[in-house]
Structure formats: C-alpha cells, structure tokens
Coordinates of C-alpha atoms in Angstrom, one line a residue:
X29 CA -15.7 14.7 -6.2
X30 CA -13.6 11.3 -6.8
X31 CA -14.2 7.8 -6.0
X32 CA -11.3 6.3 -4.1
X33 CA -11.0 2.7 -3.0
X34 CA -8.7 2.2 0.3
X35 CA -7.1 -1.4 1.0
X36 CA -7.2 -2.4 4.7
X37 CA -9.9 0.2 5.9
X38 CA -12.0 -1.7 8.5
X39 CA -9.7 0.3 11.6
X40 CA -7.0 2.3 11.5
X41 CA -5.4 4.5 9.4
X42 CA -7.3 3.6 6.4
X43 CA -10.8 3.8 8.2
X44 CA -9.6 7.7 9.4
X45 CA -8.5 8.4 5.6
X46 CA -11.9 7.1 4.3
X47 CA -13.6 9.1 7.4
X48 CA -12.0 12.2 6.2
X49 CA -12.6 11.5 2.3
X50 CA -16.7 11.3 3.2
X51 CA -16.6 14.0 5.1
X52 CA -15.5 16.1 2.1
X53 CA -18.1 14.9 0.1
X54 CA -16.2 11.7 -1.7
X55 CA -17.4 8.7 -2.0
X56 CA -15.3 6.0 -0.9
X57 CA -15.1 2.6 -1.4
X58 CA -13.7 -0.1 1.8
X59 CA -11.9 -3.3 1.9
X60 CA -11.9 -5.7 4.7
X61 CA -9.9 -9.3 4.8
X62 CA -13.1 -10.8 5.8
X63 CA -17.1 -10.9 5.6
X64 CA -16.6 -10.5 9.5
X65 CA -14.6 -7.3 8.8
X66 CA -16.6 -6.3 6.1
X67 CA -19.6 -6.0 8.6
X68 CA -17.5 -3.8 11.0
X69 CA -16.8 -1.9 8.3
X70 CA -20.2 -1.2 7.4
X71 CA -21.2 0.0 10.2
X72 CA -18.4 2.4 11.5
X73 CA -18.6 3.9 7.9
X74 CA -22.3 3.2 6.2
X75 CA -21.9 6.0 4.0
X76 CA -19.1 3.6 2.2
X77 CA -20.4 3.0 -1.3
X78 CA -19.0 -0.6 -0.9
X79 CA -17.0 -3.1 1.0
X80 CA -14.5 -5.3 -1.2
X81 CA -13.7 -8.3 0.7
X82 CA -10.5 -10.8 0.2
X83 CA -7.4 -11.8 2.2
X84 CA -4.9 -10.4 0.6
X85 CA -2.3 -12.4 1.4
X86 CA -3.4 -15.0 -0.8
X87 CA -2.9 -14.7 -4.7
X88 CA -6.7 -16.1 -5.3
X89 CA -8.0 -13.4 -3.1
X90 CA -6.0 -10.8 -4.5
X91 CA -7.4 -11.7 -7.7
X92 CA -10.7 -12.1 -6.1
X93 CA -10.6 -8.3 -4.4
X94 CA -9.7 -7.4 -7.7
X95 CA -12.6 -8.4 -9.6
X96 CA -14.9 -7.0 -7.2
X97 CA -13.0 -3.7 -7.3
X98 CA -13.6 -4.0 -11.8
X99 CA -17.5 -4.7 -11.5
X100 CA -17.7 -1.6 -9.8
X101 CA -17.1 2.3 -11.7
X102 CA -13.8 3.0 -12.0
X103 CA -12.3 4.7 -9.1
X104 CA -10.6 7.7 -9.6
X105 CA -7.9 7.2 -7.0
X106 CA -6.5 4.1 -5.4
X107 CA -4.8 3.8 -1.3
X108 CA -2.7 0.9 -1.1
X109 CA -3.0 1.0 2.4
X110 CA -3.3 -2.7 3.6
X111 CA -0.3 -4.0 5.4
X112 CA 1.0 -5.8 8.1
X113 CA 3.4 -4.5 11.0
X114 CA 7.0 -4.8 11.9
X115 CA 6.2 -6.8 14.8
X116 CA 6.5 -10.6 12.7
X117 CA 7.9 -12.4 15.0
X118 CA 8.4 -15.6 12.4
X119 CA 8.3 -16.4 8.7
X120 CA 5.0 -17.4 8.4
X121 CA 4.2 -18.7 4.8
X122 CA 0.6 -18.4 2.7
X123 CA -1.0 -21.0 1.1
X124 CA 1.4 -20.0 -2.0
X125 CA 4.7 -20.7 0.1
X126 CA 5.4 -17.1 -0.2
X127 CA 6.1 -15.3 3.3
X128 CA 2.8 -13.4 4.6
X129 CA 4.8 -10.3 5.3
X130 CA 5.9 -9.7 1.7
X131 CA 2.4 -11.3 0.1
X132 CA 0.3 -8.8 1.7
X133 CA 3.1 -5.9 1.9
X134 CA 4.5 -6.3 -1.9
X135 CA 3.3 -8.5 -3.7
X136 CA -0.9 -7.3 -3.1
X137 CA -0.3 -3.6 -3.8
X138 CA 1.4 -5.0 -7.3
X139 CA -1.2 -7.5 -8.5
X140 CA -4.1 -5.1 -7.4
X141 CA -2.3 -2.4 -9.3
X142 CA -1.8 -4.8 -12.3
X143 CA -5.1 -6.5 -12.6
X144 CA -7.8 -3.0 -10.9
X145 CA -9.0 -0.6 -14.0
X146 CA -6.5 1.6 -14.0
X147 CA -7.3 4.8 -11.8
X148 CA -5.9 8.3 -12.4
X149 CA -4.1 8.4 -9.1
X150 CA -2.1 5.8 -7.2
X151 CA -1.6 6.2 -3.3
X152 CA 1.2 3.5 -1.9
X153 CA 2.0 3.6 2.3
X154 CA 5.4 3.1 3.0
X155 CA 7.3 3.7 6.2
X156 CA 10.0 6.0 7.9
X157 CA 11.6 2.5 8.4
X158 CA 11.9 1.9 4.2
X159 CA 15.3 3.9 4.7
X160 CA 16.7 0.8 6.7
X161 CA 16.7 -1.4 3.4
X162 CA 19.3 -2.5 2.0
X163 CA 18.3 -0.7 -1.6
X164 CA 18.8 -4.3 -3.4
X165 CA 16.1 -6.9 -3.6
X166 CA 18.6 -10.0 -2.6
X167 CA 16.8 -12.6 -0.6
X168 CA 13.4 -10.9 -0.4
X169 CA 11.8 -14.0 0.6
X170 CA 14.3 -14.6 3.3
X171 CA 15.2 -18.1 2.3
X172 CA 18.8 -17.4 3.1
X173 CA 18.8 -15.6 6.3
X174 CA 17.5 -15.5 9.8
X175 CA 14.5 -14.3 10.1
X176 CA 14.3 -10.3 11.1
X177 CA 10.8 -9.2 11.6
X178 CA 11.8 -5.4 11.3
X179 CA 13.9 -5.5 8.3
X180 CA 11.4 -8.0 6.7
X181 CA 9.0 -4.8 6.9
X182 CA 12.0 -2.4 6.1
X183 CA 12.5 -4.2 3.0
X184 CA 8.6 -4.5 2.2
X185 CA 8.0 -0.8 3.0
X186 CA 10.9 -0.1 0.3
X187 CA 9.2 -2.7 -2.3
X188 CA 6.4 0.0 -1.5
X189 CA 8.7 2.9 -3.0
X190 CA 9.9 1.2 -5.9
X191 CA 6.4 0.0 -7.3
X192 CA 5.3 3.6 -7.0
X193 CA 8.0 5.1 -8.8
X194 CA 8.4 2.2 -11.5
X195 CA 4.2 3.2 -12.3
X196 CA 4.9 6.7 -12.1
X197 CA 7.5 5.9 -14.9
X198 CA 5.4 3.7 -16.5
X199 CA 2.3 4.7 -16.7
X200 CA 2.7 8.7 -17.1
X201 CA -1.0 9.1 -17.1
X202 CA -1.7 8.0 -13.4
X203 CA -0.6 9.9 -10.5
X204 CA 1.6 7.0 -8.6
X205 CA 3.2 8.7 -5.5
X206 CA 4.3 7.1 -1.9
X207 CA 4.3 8.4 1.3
X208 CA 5.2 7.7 5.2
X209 CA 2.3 8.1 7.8
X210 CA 4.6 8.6 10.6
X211 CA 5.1 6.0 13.6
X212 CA 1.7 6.6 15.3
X213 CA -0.2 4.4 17.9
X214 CA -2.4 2.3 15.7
X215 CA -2.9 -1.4 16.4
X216 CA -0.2 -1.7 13.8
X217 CA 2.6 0.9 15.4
X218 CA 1.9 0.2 18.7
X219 CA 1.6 2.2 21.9
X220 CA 5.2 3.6 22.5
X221 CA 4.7 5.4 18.7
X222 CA 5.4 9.2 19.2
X223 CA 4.4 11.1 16.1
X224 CA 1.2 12.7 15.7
X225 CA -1.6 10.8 14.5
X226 CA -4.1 13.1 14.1
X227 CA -2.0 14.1 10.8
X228 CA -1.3 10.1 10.0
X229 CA -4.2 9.7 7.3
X230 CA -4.4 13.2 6.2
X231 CA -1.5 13.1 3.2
X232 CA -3.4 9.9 2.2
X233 CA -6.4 11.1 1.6
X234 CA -5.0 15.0 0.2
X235 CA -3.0 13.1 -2.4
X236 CA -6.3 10.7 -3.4
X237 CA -8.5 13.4 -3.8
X238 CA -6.5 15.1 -6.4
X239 CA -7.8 18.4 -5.6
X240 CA -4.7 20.6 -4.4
X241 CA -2.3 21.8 -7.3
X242 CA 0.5 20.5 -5.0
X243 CA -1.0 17.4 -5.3
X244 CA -0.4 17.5 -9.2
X245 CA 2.6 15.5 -9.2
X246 CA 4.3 11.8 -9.4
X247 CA 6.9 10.2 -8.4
X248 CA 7.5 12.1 -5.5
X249 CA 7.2 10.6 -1.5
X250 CA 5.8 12.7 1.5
X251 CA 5.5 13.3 4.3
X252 CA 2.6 15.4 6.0
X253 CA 2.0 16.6 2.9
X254 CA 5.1 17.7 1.9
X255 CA 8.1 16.3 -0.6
X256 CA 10.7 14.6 1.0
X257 CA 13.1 11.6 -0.1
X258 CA 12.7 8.6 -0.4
X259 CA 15.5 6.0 0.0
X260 CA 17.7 6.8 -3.0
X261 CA 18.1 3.3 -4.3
X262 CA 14.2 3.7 -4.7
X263 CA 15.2 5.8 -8.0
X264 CA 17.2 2.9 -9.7
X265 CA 15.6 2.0 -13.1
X266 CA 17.0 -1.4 -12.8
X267 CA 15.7 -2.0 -9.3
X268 CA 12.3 -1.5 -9.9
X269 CA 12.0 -3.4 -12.7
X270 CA 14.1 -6.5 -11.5
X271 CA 10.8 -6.0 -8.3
X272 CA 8.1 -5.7 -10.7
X273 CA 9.8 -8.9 -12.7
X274 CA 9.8 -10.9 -9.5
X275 CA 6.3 -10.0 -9.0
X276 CA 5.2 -11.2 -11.9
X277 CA 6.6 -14.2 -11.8
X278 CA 5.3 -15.3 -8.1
X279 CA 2.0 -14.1 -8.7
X280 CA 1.5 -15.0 -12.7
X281 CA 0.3 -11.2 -13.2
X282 CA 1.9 -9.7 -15.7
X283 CA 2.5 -5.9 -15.4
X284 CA 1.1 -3.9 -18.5
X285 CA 3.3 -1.3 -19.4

C-alpha cells in the first residue's frame, strides 16, 4: 500500500480521492489552508495519517507546507489537487504581488514539487478548459490585459500540463502525469456542471496508487482513466522550460533537474 499526500483535501474532490484511497487500505496524508480547515479535515477523514496546513497562495506557506510534508516519510505518490476556480471575478494579488489565481494554481504545484522529497509518482489536476490557452506563456500575470477570470484559469490549468510533462521529462524516475476531473458540481465547478462526479476523483486516486499496469506510465493526460490529449503546445520543450524558469524566479526555488 502507498502513502499519498493530496493538496486541497478538506471538501471536494480531493477529500473523495483521499476517501477512496483509505478505503483501499492507503494511508493518506491531508492538506488544509488553515488550522480551522485542518480541524474539518480531521474529522470527516480521522483515518488521515496527517493534516499539512499552509495557504498556499503565499510563497512562505508554500515553503511552510513543504516542510511539514519532509518531516514526515516520504510519500509514495503526490495529488496536486489544490486550486482555485474559474469564477475570479478580479486580479486579486498575494502578499508577494503575484495574482492569487496563478500563486495557488501554478506557481504552488511547482515549489511543492521542487522543495517535497521527491515521491515516485506525481498527480497534477488540470481542466477540460486548459485547451482554451493560448499555448504561450505571454502575460501570465496579466499585467497587460483586462482581467478574464476564465482564461486566467484556462491558462493556469495549462501551466498544470506543462509542469507535468517538463518532470516527466525531467525526472524519468517519477511517474508525473496530468489529468481532467470533468466539469462536476463541486463548490469549485458549480451547480450547472454536467459530467459525472461520482467518476471525478477516481483517475486521481487510480493513478496515485500506482497499482494498475495501465497506470505504469508518464507523460500522458486522462481522462476517466483513460489517455487522451492534452493541449499540443503542452509538448513544447521550450515552453515548459521558459514556465519552470519563470517559476523559479518568482518564487526563488530553483527546480533540480
């Protein structure tokens, strides 16, 4: 059985991918933004092995969730789950001048990947929506143009895409794939959502665990458990690395290749 630690699993879909990990006898390790959180989490889980706690849309408690995440065992398996929705209505800025949507989005799911011992699988959650980028990483921060609360997550979602295939590429030893849920009616997709969510957290958790050969794989990107593609531009050697070198320079975390 595998250790996996899940970003963003006090609700939603990472709470039902950590339910369903437990119940097939892996332990499983939560994260909540707050101690608030964290206590919720606790008790609609208490079989978690731990709760990491940290905001992750600062850089200070990215680094923070991180070094709670290395005094614990290695996991085996990583969920980049944490994100927020495509419902921003403004460009709301951290404490770091960076816009929240991106910070938590892009830039957390790279500096925990950086700085957390590194596992042998990496699960990132990217969206149906990732397709709607533009495949180029010009004005990420939206300095330049009016703010777009759906694209901004678009763009993030892609970011998503391109980290996983720039550590698959990387780092051949670790498992890094990507996937899309589906649009389902979490807090996060909203009630109108029509896809299934009973089958939302499964790929998730089926690709953390590591157990089925089809699993066996990286750089790929699902969809209910099943290749599909990704955004092509996703593929482009030169766009991952230009996002992992813009990364590293708003965060200060340098990626180890």
């Amino acid at each position: 059985m595998s250790r996996i630690l899940i970003t963003g699993s006090t609700d939603g879909l990472g709470l039902m991918a950590a339910r369903l990990l437990v119940a097939k006898g892996h332990q499983v390790i939560l994260h909540a933004r707050n101690a608030a959180r964290a206590d919720d989490a606790r008790r609609a889980l208490p079989q978690a092995e731990a709760v990491l706690v940290g905001d992750l849309s600062t850089l200070a408690q990215m680094r923070a969730v991180a070094e709670q995440a290395n005094r614990l065992p290695v996991a085996d398996a990583v969920i980049h789950n944490a994100a927020l929705g495509y419902r921003e209505r403004r460009r709301r800025l951290t404490s770091d001048g960076l816009p929240e949507l991106f910070a938590v989005n892009t830039l957390a799911p790279y500096v925990l990947t950086s700085l957390i011992a590194r596992p042998k699988r990496l699960v990132y959650l990217s969206s149906l929506l990732h397709r709607k980028a533009e495949g180029t990483l010009e004005d990420a921060l939206w300095e330049r143009r009016e703010w777009d609360g759906a694209q901004a997550y678009a763009e993030t979602k892609f970011h998503d895409v391109l980290l996983a295939f720039a550590v698959a590429r990387l780092w051949p030893e670790v498992q890094a794939n990507a996937l899309e849920p589906g649009w389902v009616a979490t807090r996060m997709g909203g009630p109108g959502a029509t896809d299934d969510l009973d089958q939302a957290h499964r790929t998730q958790a089926w690709l953390a665990a590591g157990v089925d050969p089809a699993t066996q794989v990286t750089g790929r990107y699902f969809y209910h458990a099943e290749q599909t593609q990704a955004l092509p531009a996703a593929h482009d050697v030169g766009v991952q690395d230009a996002l992992l070198a813009l990364c590293a320079r708003l965060s200060g975390v340098a990626f180890l290749r």
